[in-house]
Amino acid sequence: MARFTDMFTELVRVEIELWNGLDAHLVATAGITLPQFQALDAIRANSGQARVQDISQRMAITVGATSKVVDRLERDGLALRSAHPTDRRSSIVSLTSKGASALNIADDAAESHLREELGGVLSDDDAGRLLGDLVSLRAQSRVEVAK
């Protein structure tokens, strides 16, 4: 019988190793970090404009941590923060052309890197099933946290 604590430990270790490898690969190939890539992707997923809170929710990190990532995106010319048109407490983060270009490069780099890292162990079908399982597990953990 599998121990869930053993499975959890391995899942976390795999995530850390994949994260570190992909982060280094993105810096080398696209000039952006993995958190920057994820934030840019979250902005793109929201039609190219998102509130910090929208990015935070998509990345599953705190608003404070997200704000720091957005500060770095802005500093590097990858995103632009402007006043929200109807909510003075909020701002809108938009992709710049430099950010959109970096995101496109990072997309290809991330996919090829992860396919190389995982493709020898997981077929496309296996990866699809694993993705479905992980989405279900994440949805369940959100329900449990909300209780």
Coordinates of N, CA, C and O in Angstrom, one line a residue:
M1 N 0.8 -1.2 0.0 CA 0.0 0.0 0.0 C 0.9 1.2 0.0 O 1.8 1.4 0.8
A2 N 0.6 2.2 -0.9 CA 1.4 3.4 -1.0 C 1.1 4.3 0.2 O -0.1 4.4 0.6
R3 N 2.1 4.9 0.7 CA 1.9 5.9 1.7 C 1.7 7.3 1.1 O 2.6 7.7 0.3
F4 N 0.7 8.0 1.5 CA 0.4 9.3 0.9 C 1.5 10.3 1.2 O 1.8 11.2 0.5
T5 N 2.1 10.2 2.4 CA 3.2 11.1 2.8 C 4.4 10.9 1.9 O 5.1 11.8 1.6
D6 N 4.7 9.6 1.6 CA 5.8 9.4 0.6 C 5.5 10.0 -0.7 O 6.4 10.6 -1.4
M7 N 4.3 9.8 -1.2 CA 3.9 10.3 -2.5 C 4.0 11.9 -2.5 O 4.5 12.5 -3.4
F8 N 3.5 12.5 -1.4 CA 3.6 13.9 -1.3 C 5.1 14.4 -1.3 O 5.4 15.4 -2.0
T9 N 5.9 13.7 -0.6 CA 7.3 14.1 -0.5 C 8.0 14.0 -1.9 O 8.7 15.0 -2.3
E10 N 7.7 13.0 -2.6 CA 8.2 12.8 -4.0 C 7.7 13.9 -4.9 O 8.4 14.4 -5.8
L11 N 6.4 14.2 -4.8 CA 5.7 15.2 -5.6 C 6.4 16.5 -5.4 O 6.7 17.3 -6.4
V12 N 6.7 16.9 -4.2 CA 7.3 18.2 -3.8 C 8.7 18.2 -4.4 O 9.2 19.2 -5.0
R13 N 9.5 17.1 -4.2 CA 10.9 17.1 -4.7 C 10.9 17.2 -6.2 O 11.8 17.9 -6.8
V14 N 10.0 16.5 -6.9 CA 10.0 16.6 -8.3 C 9.7 18.0 -8.8 O 10.3 18.5 -9.7
E15 N 8.7 18.6 -8.1 CA 8.4 20.0 -8.4 C 9.5 20.9 -8.2 O 9.8 21.8 -9.1
I16 N 10.3 20.8 -7.2 CA 11.4 21.7 -6.9 C 12.5 21.5 -8.0 O 13.0 22.4 -8.5
E17 N 12.8 20.2 -8.3 CA 13.8 19.9 -9.3 C 13.4 20.4 -10.7 O 14.2 21.0 -11.4
L18 N 12.1 20.2 -11.1 CA 11.6 20.7 -12.3 C 11.6 22.2 -12.4 O 12.0 22.9 -13.4
W19 N 11.2 22.9 -11.3 CA 11.2 24.3 -11.2 C 12.6 24.9 -11.4 O 12.8 25.8 -12.2
N20 N 13.5 24.4 -10.6 CA 14.9 24.9 -10.7 C 15.5 24.8 -12.1 O 16.1 25.7 -12.6
G21 N 15.3 23.6 -12.7 CA 15.8 23.4 -14.1 C 15.1 24.3 -15.1 O 15.8 24.8 -16.0
L22 N 13.8 24.4 -15.0 CA 13.1 25.2 -16.0 C 13.4 26.7 -15.8 O 13.6 27.5 -16.7
D23 N 13.6 27.1 -14.5 CA 13.9 28.5 -14.2 C 15.3 28.9 -14.9 O 15.4 29.9 -15.6
A24 N 16.3 28.0 -14.7 CA 17.6 28.2 -15.2 C 17.5 28.2 -16.8 O 18.2 29.1 -17.4
H25 N 16.7 27.3 -17.3 CA 16.6 27.3 -18.8 C 15.9 28.5 -19.4 O 16.4 29.1 -20.4
L26 N 14.9 29.0 -18.7 CA 14.2 30.2 -19.2 C 15.1 31.5 -19.1 O 15.1 32.3 -20.0
V27 N 15.9 31.6 -18.0 CA 16.8 32.7 -17.9 C 17.9 32.6 -19.0 O 18.1 33.7 -19.7
A28 N 18.3 31.4 -19.3 CA 19.4 31.3 -20.4 C 18.8 31.5 -21.8 O 19.5 32.1 -22.6
T29 N 17.6 31.1 -22.0 CA 17.0 31.2 -23.4 C 16.1 32.4 -23.7 O 16.1 32.9 -24.8
A30 N 15.4 32.8 -22.7 CA 14.4 33.9 -22.9 C 14.7 35.1 -22.1 O 14.1 36.2 -22.2
G31 N 15.7 35.0 -21.1 CA 16.1 36.2 -20.3 C 15.1 36.5 -19.2 O 15.1 37.7 -18.7
I32 N 14.2 35.6 -18.9 CA 13.2 35.9 -17.8 C 13.2 34.7 -16.9 O 13.5 33.5 -17.3
T33 N 12.8 34.9 -15.7 CA 12.7 33.9 -14.7 C 11.3 33.1 -14.8 O 10.4 33.6 -15.5
L34 N 11.2 32.0 -14.2 CA 10.0 31.2 -14.2 C 8.8 32.0 -13.6 O 7.7 32.1 -14.2
P35 N 9.0 32.7 -12.5 CA 7.9 33.5 -11.9 C 7.5 34.6 -12.9 O 6.3 34.9 -13.1
Q36 N 8.4 35.2 -13.6 CA 8.1 36.3 -14.6 C 7.3 35.6 -15.8 O 6.3 36.2 -16.2
F37 N 7.8 34.5 -16.2 CA 7.1 33.7 -17.3 C 5.6 33.5 -16.9 O 4.7 33.7 -17.6
Q38 N 5.4 33.0 -15.6 CA 4.1 32.6 -15.2 C 3.2 33.9 -15.1 O 2.0 33.9 -15.4
A39 N 3.8 35.0 -14.6 CA 3.0 36.2 -14.5 C 2.7 36.8 -15.9 O 1.5 37.2 -16.1
L40 N 3.6 36.8 -16.8 CA 3.3 37.2 -18.2 C 2.2 36.3 -18.8 O 1.3 36.8 -19.5
D41 N 2.3 35.0 -18.6 CA 1.3 34.1 -19.1 C -0.1 34.4 -18.5 O -1.1 34.3 -19.2
A42 N -0.1 34.8 -17.2 CA -1.4 35.1 -16.5 C -2.0 36.4 -17.1 O -3.2 36.5 -17.3
I43 N -1.1 37.3 -17.4 CA -1.6 38.6 -18.1 C -2.2 38.2 -19.4 O -3.3 38.7 -19.8
R44 N -1.4 37.5 -20.2 CA -1.9 37.1 -21.6 C -3.2 36.3 -21.5 O -4.1 36.6 -22.3
A45 N -3.4 35.4 -20.5 CA -4.6 34.6 -20.4 C -5.8 35.5 -20.0 O -6.9 35.1 -20.2
N46 N -5.5 36.7 -19.6 CA -6.6 37.7 -19.2 C -6.7 38.7 -20.3 O -6.9 39.9 -20.0
S47 N -6.6 38.3 -21.5 CA -6.7 39.2 -22.7 C -5.6 40.3 -22.7 O -5.9 41.4 -23.2
G48 N -4.5 40.0 -22.1 CA -3.4 41.0 -22.2 C -3.4 42.1 -21.1 O -2.5 42.9 -21.1
Q49 N -4.4 42.1 -20.3 CA -4.5 43.0 -19.2 C -5.0 42.3 -17.9 O -6.0 41.6 -18.1
A50 N -4.4 42.5 -16.8 CA -4.9 41.9 -15.6 C -4.6 42.7 -14.4 O -3.6 43.5 -14.4
R51 N -5.4 42.6 -13.4 CA -5.1 43.2 -12.1 C -4.1 42.3 -11.4 O -4.0 41.1 -11.7
V52 N -3.4 42.8 -10.4 CA -2.4 42.1 -9.6 C -3.1 40.9 -9.0 O -2.6 39.8 -8.9
Q53 N -4.3 41.1 -8.5 CA -5.1 40.0 -7.8 C -5.4 38.9 -8.8 O -5.4 37.7 -8.5
D54 N -5.7 39.2 -10.1 CA -5.9 38.2 -11.1 C -4.7 37.3 -11.3 O -4.8 36.1 -11.4
I55 N -3.6 38.0 -11.4 CA -2.3 37.3 -11.6 C -2.0 36.4 -10.4 O -1.6 35.3 -10.5
S56 N -2.2 37.0 -9.2 CA -2.0 36.3 -7.9 C -2.8 35.0 -7.9 O -2.3 33.9 -7.5
Q57 N -4.1 35.1 -8.2 CA -5.0 33.9 -8.2 C -4.5 32.8 -9.2 O -4.5 31.7 -8.9
R58 N -4.1 33.3 -10.4 CA -3.7 32.3 -11.4 C -2.4 31.6 -11.0 O -2.2 30.4 -11.2
M59 N -1.5 32.3 -10.3 CA -0.2 31.8 -9.9 C -0.3 31.1 -8.6 O 0.7 30.4 -8.2
A60 N -1.4 31.3 -7.8 CA -1.6 30.7 -6.5 C -0.5 31.1 -5.5 O 0.1 30.3 -4.8
I61 N -0.2 32.4 -5.6 CA 0.7 33.0 -4.6 C 0.0 34.3 -4.0 O -1.0 34.7 -4.5
T62 N 0.6 34.8 -3.0 CA 0.0 36.0 -2.3 C 0.0 37.2 -3.2 O 0.9 37.3 -4.1
V63 N -0.8 38.2 -2.9 CA -0.9 39.4 -3.7 C 0.5 40.2 -3.5 O 1.0 40.8 -4.4
G64 N 1.0 40.1 -2.3 CA 2.3 40.8 -2.0 C 3.4 40.2 -2.9 O 4.2 41.0 -3.4
A65 N 3.5 38.9 -3.0 CA 4.5 38.3 -3.8 C 4.3 38.6 -5.3 O 5.2 38.9 -6.0
T66 N 3.0 38.6 -5.7 CA 2.7 38.9 -7.0 C 3.1 40.4 -7.4 O 3.6 40.7 -8.4
S67 N 2.8 41.3 -6.4 CA 3.2 42.7 -6.6 C 4.7 42.8 -6.9 O 5.1 43.6 -7.7
K68 N 5.5 42.0 -6.1 CA 7.0 42.1 -6.3 C 7.4 41.6 -7.7 O 8.2 42.1 -8.4
V69 N 6.7 40.5 -8.2 CA 7.0 40.0 -9.5 C 6.6 41.1 -10.6 O 7.3 41.3 -11.5
V70 N 5.4 41.7 -10.4 CA 5.0 42.7 -11.3 C 6.0 43.9 -11.3 O 6.3 44.5 -12.3
D71 N 6.5 44.3 -10.1 CA 7.5 45.3 -10.0 C 8.7 45.0 -10.9 O 9.2 45.9 -11.6
R72 N 9.1 43.8 -10.8 CA 10.3 43.3 -11.6 C 10.0 43.3 -13.1 O 10.8 43.7 -14.0
L73 N 8.7 42.9 -13.5 CA 8.3 43.0 -14.9 C 8.4 44.4 -15.4 O 8.8 44.7 -16.5
E74 N 7.9 45.3 -14.6 CA 7.8 46.7 -14.9 C 9.3 47.3 -15.1 O 9.6 47.9 -16.0
R75 N 10.1 46.9 -14.1 CA 11.5 47.4 -14.1 C 12.2 46.9 -15.4 O 13.0 47.7 -16.0
D76 N 11.9 45.7 -15.8 CA 12.6 45.1 -17.0 C 11.9 45.5 -18.3 O 12.3 45.0 -19.4
G77 N 10.8 46.3 -18.3 CA 10.2 46.7 -19.5 C 9.3 45.6 -20.1 O 8.9 45.7 -21.3
L78 N 8.9 44.6 -19.3 CA 8.1 43.5 -19.8 C 6.6 43.8 -19.6 O 5.8 43.1 -20.3
A79 N 6.2 44.6 -18.7 CA 4.8 44.9 -18.4 C 4.7 46.4 -18.0 O 5.7 47.0 -17.6
L80 N 3.5 46.9 -18.1 CA 3.3 48.3 -17.7 C 2.1 48.3 -16.8 O 1.1 47.7 -17.0
R81 N 2.2 49.0 -15.6 CA 1.1 49.1 -14.7 C 0.5 50.5 -14.9 O 1.2 51.5 -14.9
S82 N -0.8 50.5 -14.9 CA -1.6 51.8 -15.1 C -2.8 51.7 -14.2 O -3.2 50.7 -13.7
A83 N -3.4 52.9 -14.0 CA -4.5 53.0 -13.1 C -5.7 52.3 -13.7 O -5.9 52.3 -14.9
H84 N -6.4 51.6 -12.8 CA -7.7 50.9 -13.2 C -8.7 52.0 -13.5 O -8.8 52.9 -12.8
P85 N -9.4 51.8 -14.6 CA -10.3 52.9 -15.1 C -11.5 53.1 -14.1 O -12.1 54.2 -14.1
T86 N -11.9 52.1 -13.4 CA -13.1 52.2 -12.5 C -12.9 52.0 -11.0 O -13.8 52.2 -10.2
D87 N -11.7 51.5 -10.7 CA -11.4 51.1 -9.3 C -10.1 51.8 -8.9 O -9.0 51.3 -9.2
R88 N -10.2 52.8 -8.1 CA -9.0 53.6 -7.7 C -8.0 52.7 -6.8 O -6.9 53.0 -6.7
R89 N -8.5 51.7 -6.2 CA -7.7 50.8 -5.3 C -6.9 49.8 -6.1 O -6.0 49.1 -5.5
S90 N -7.1 49.7 -7.4 CA -6.5 48.7 -8.2 C -5.8 49.3 -9.4 O -6.0 50.4 -9.7
S91 N -4.9 48.5 -9.9 CA -4.2 48.9 -11.2 C -4.3 47.8 -12.2 O -4.6 46.6 -11.8
I92 N -4.0 48.1 -13.4 CA -4.1 47.2 -14.5 C -2.6 46.9 -15.0 O -1.9 47.9 -15.2
V93 N -2.3 45.7 -15.2 CA -0.9 45.3 -15.7 C -1.1 44.8 -17.1 O -1.9 43.9 -17.3
S94 N -0.4 45.4 -18.0 CA -0.5 45.1 -19.4 C 0.9 44.6 -19.9 O 1.9 45.1 -19.5
L95 N 0.9 43.7 -20.9 CA 2.1 43.3 -21.6 C 2.6 44.4 -22.4 O 1.9 45.1 -23.1
T96 N 3.9 44.6 -22.4 CA 4.6 45.5 -23.4 C 4.9 44.6 -24.6 O 4.9 43.4 -24.6
S97 N 5.4 45.2 -25.7 CA 5.8 44.4 -26.8 C 7.0 43.6 -26.5 O 7.2 42.4 -26.9
K98 N 7.9 44.1 -25.6 CA 9.1 43.4 -25.2 C 8.6 42.2 -24.3 O 9.1 41.1 -24.4
G99 N 7.6 42.4 -23.5 CA 7.0 41.3 -22.7 C 6.4 40.2 -23.5 O 6.6 39.0 -23.2
A100 N 5.6 40.6 -24.5 CA 5.0 39.6 -25.4 C 6.0 38.8 -26.2 O 5.9 37.6 -26.3
S101 N 7.1 39.5 -26.6 CA 8.1 38.8 -27.3 C 8.8 37.8 -26.4 O 9.1 36.6 -26.8
A102 N 9.2 38.2 -25.2 CA 9.8 37.3 -24.2 C 8.9 36.2 -23.9 O 9.4 35.0 -23.7
L103 N 7.6 36.4 -23.8 CA 6.7 35.3 -23.4 C 6.6 34.3 -24.6 O 6.6 33.1 -24.3
N104 N 6.6 34.8 -25.8 CA 6.6 33.8 -26.9 C 7.8 32.9 -27.0 O 7.8 31.7 -27.2
I105 N 9.0 33.5 -26.7 CA 10.3 32.8 -26.7 C 10.2 31.8 -25.5 O 10.6 30.6 -25.6
A106 N 9.8 32.3 -24.4 CA 9.7 31.4 -23.2 C 8.7 30.3 -23.3 O 9.0 29.2 -22.8
D107 N 7.6 30.5 -24.0 CA 6.6 29.4 -24.3 C 7.3 28.3 -24.9 O 7.2 27.1 -24.5
D108 N 8.0 28.6 -26.0 CA 8.6 27.5 -26.8 C 9.7 26.9 -26.0 O 9.9 25.6 -26.0
A109 N 10.5 27.7 -25.3 CA 11.6 27.2 -24.5 C 11.1 26.2 -23.4 O 11.7 25.2 -23.1
A110 N 10.1 26.7 -22.7 CA 9.5 25.9 -21.6 C 9.0 24.6 -22.1 O 9.2 23.5 -21.5
E111 N 8.2 24.6 -23.1 CA 7.6 23.4 -23.7 C 8.7 22.4 -24.1 O 8.6 21.2 -23.8
S112 N 9.7 22.8 -24.8 CA 10.7 21.9 -25.3 C 11.5 21.4 -24.1 O 11.9 20.2 -24.1
H113 N 11.8 22.2 -23.2 CA 12.6 21.8 -22.0 C 11.8 20.7 -21.2 O 12.4 19.7 -20.8
L114 N 10.6 21.0 -20.9 CA 9.8 20.1 -20.1 C 9.5 18.8 -20.9 O 9.5 17.7 -20.3
R115 N 9.3 18.9 -22.2 CA 9.1 17.7 -23.0 C 10.4 16.8 -23.0 O 10.3 15.6 -22.9
E116 N 11.5 17.5 -23.0 CA 12.8 16.7 -22.9 C 13.0 16.1 -21.6 O 13.4 14.9 -21.4
E117 N 12.6 16.8 -20.5 CA 12.8 16.3 -19.1 C 11.8 15.2 -18.8 O 12.1 14.2 -18.1
L118 N 10.6 15.3 -19.3 CA 9.5 14.4 -18.9 C 9.1 13.4 -20.0 O 8.5 12.4 -19.6
G119 N 9.4 13.7 -21.2 CA 8.9 12.9 -22.3 C 9.5 11.5 -22.3 O 8.8 10.6 -22.9
G120 N 10.6 11.2 -21.7 CA 11.2 9.9 -21.6 C 10.4 9.0 -20.6 O 10.5 7.8 -20.7
V121 N 9.7 9.6 -19.7 CA 9.0 8.9 -18.7 C 7.5 8.9 -19.0 O 6.8 7.9 -18.7
L122 N 7.0 10.0 -19.5 CA 5.5 10.1 -19.8 C 5.2 10.2 -21.3 O 5.8 11.1 -21.9
S123 N 4.3 9.4 -21.8 CA 3.8 9.6 -23.1 C 2.9 10.8 -23.1 O 2.5 11.2 -22.0
D124 N 2.5 11.2 -24.3 CA 1.5 12.3 -24.3 C 0.2 11.9 -23.6 O -0.4 12.7 -22.9
D125 N -0.2 10.7 -23.8 CA -1.5 10.2 -23.1 C -1.3 10.2 -21.6 O -2.2 10.6 -20.9
D126 N -0.1 9.7 -21.2 CA 0.2 9.7 -19.7 C 0.2 11.1 -19.1 O -0.3 11.3 -18.1
A127 N 0.8 12.0 -19.9 CA 0.9 13.4 -19.5 C -0.5 14.0 -19.4 O -0.8 14.7 -18.4
G128 N -1.3 13.7 -20.3 CA -2.7 14.2 -20.3 C -3.5 13.7 -19.1 O -4.2 14.4 -18.4
R129 N -3.3 12.4 -18.8 CA -4.0 11.8 -17.6 C -3.4 12.4 -16.3 O -4.2 12.8 -15.4
L130 N -2.1 12.6 -16.2 CA -1.5 13.2 -15.0 C -2.0 14.6 -14.9 O -2.3 15.0 -13.8
L131 N -2.0 15.4 -15.9 CA -2.6 16.7 -15.9 C -4.0 16.7 -15.3 O -4.3 17.5 -14.4
G132 N -4.8 15.9 -15.8 CA -6.2 15.8 -15.3 C -6.2 15.4 -13.8 O -7.0 16.0 -13.1
D133 N -5.4 14.5 -13.4 CA -5.3 14.1 -12.0 C -4.9 15.3 -11.1 O -5.4 15.6 -10.1
L134 N -3.9 16.0 -11.6 CA -3.3 17.2 -10.8 C -4.4 18.3 -10.8 O -4.5 18.9 -9.7
V135 N -5.1 18.5 -11.8 CA -6.2 19.5 -11.8 C -7.2 19.1 -10.8 O -7.7 20.0 -10.0
S136 N -7.6 17.9 -10.8 CA -8.6 17.4 -9.8 C -8.1 17.5 -8.4 O -8.8 17.9 -7.5
L137 N -6.8 17.2 -8.1 CA -6.3 17.3 -6.8 C -6.2 18.7 -6.3 O -6.6 19.0 -5.2
R138 N -5.9 19.6 -7.3 CA -5.8 21.0 -6.9 C -7.2 21.6 -6.6 O -7.4 22.3 -5.6
A139 N -8.2 21.2 -7.4 CA -9.5 21.6 -7.2 C -10.0 21.1 -5.8 O -10.7 21.9 -5.0
Q140 N -9.7 19.9 -5.5 CA -10.1 19.3 -4.2 C -9.4 20.0 -3.0 O -10.1 20.3 -2.0
S141 N -8.2 20.4 -3.2 CA -7.4 21.0 -2.1 C -8.0 22.4 -1.9 O -8.1 22.9 -0.8
R142 N -8.5 23.1 -3.0 CA -9.1 24.4 -2.8 C -10.4 24.3 -2.0 O -10.7 25.2 -1.2
V143 N -11.2 23.2 -2.3 CA -12.4 23.0 -1.6 C -12.1 22.8 -0.1 O -12.8 23.4 0.8
E144 N -11.1 22.0 0.2 CA -10.8 21.7 1.6 C -10.3 23.0 2.3 O -10.6 23.2 3.5
V145 N -9.5 23.8 1.7 CA -9.0 25.0 2.3 C -10.2 26.0 2.5 O -10.2 26.7 3.6
A146 N -11.2 26.0 1.7 CA -12.3 26.9 1.8 C -13.2 26.6 3.0 O -14.0 27.4 3.4
K147 N -13.2 25.3 3.4 CA -14.0 24.9 4.5 C -13.7 25.5 5.8 O -12.7 25.9 6.2

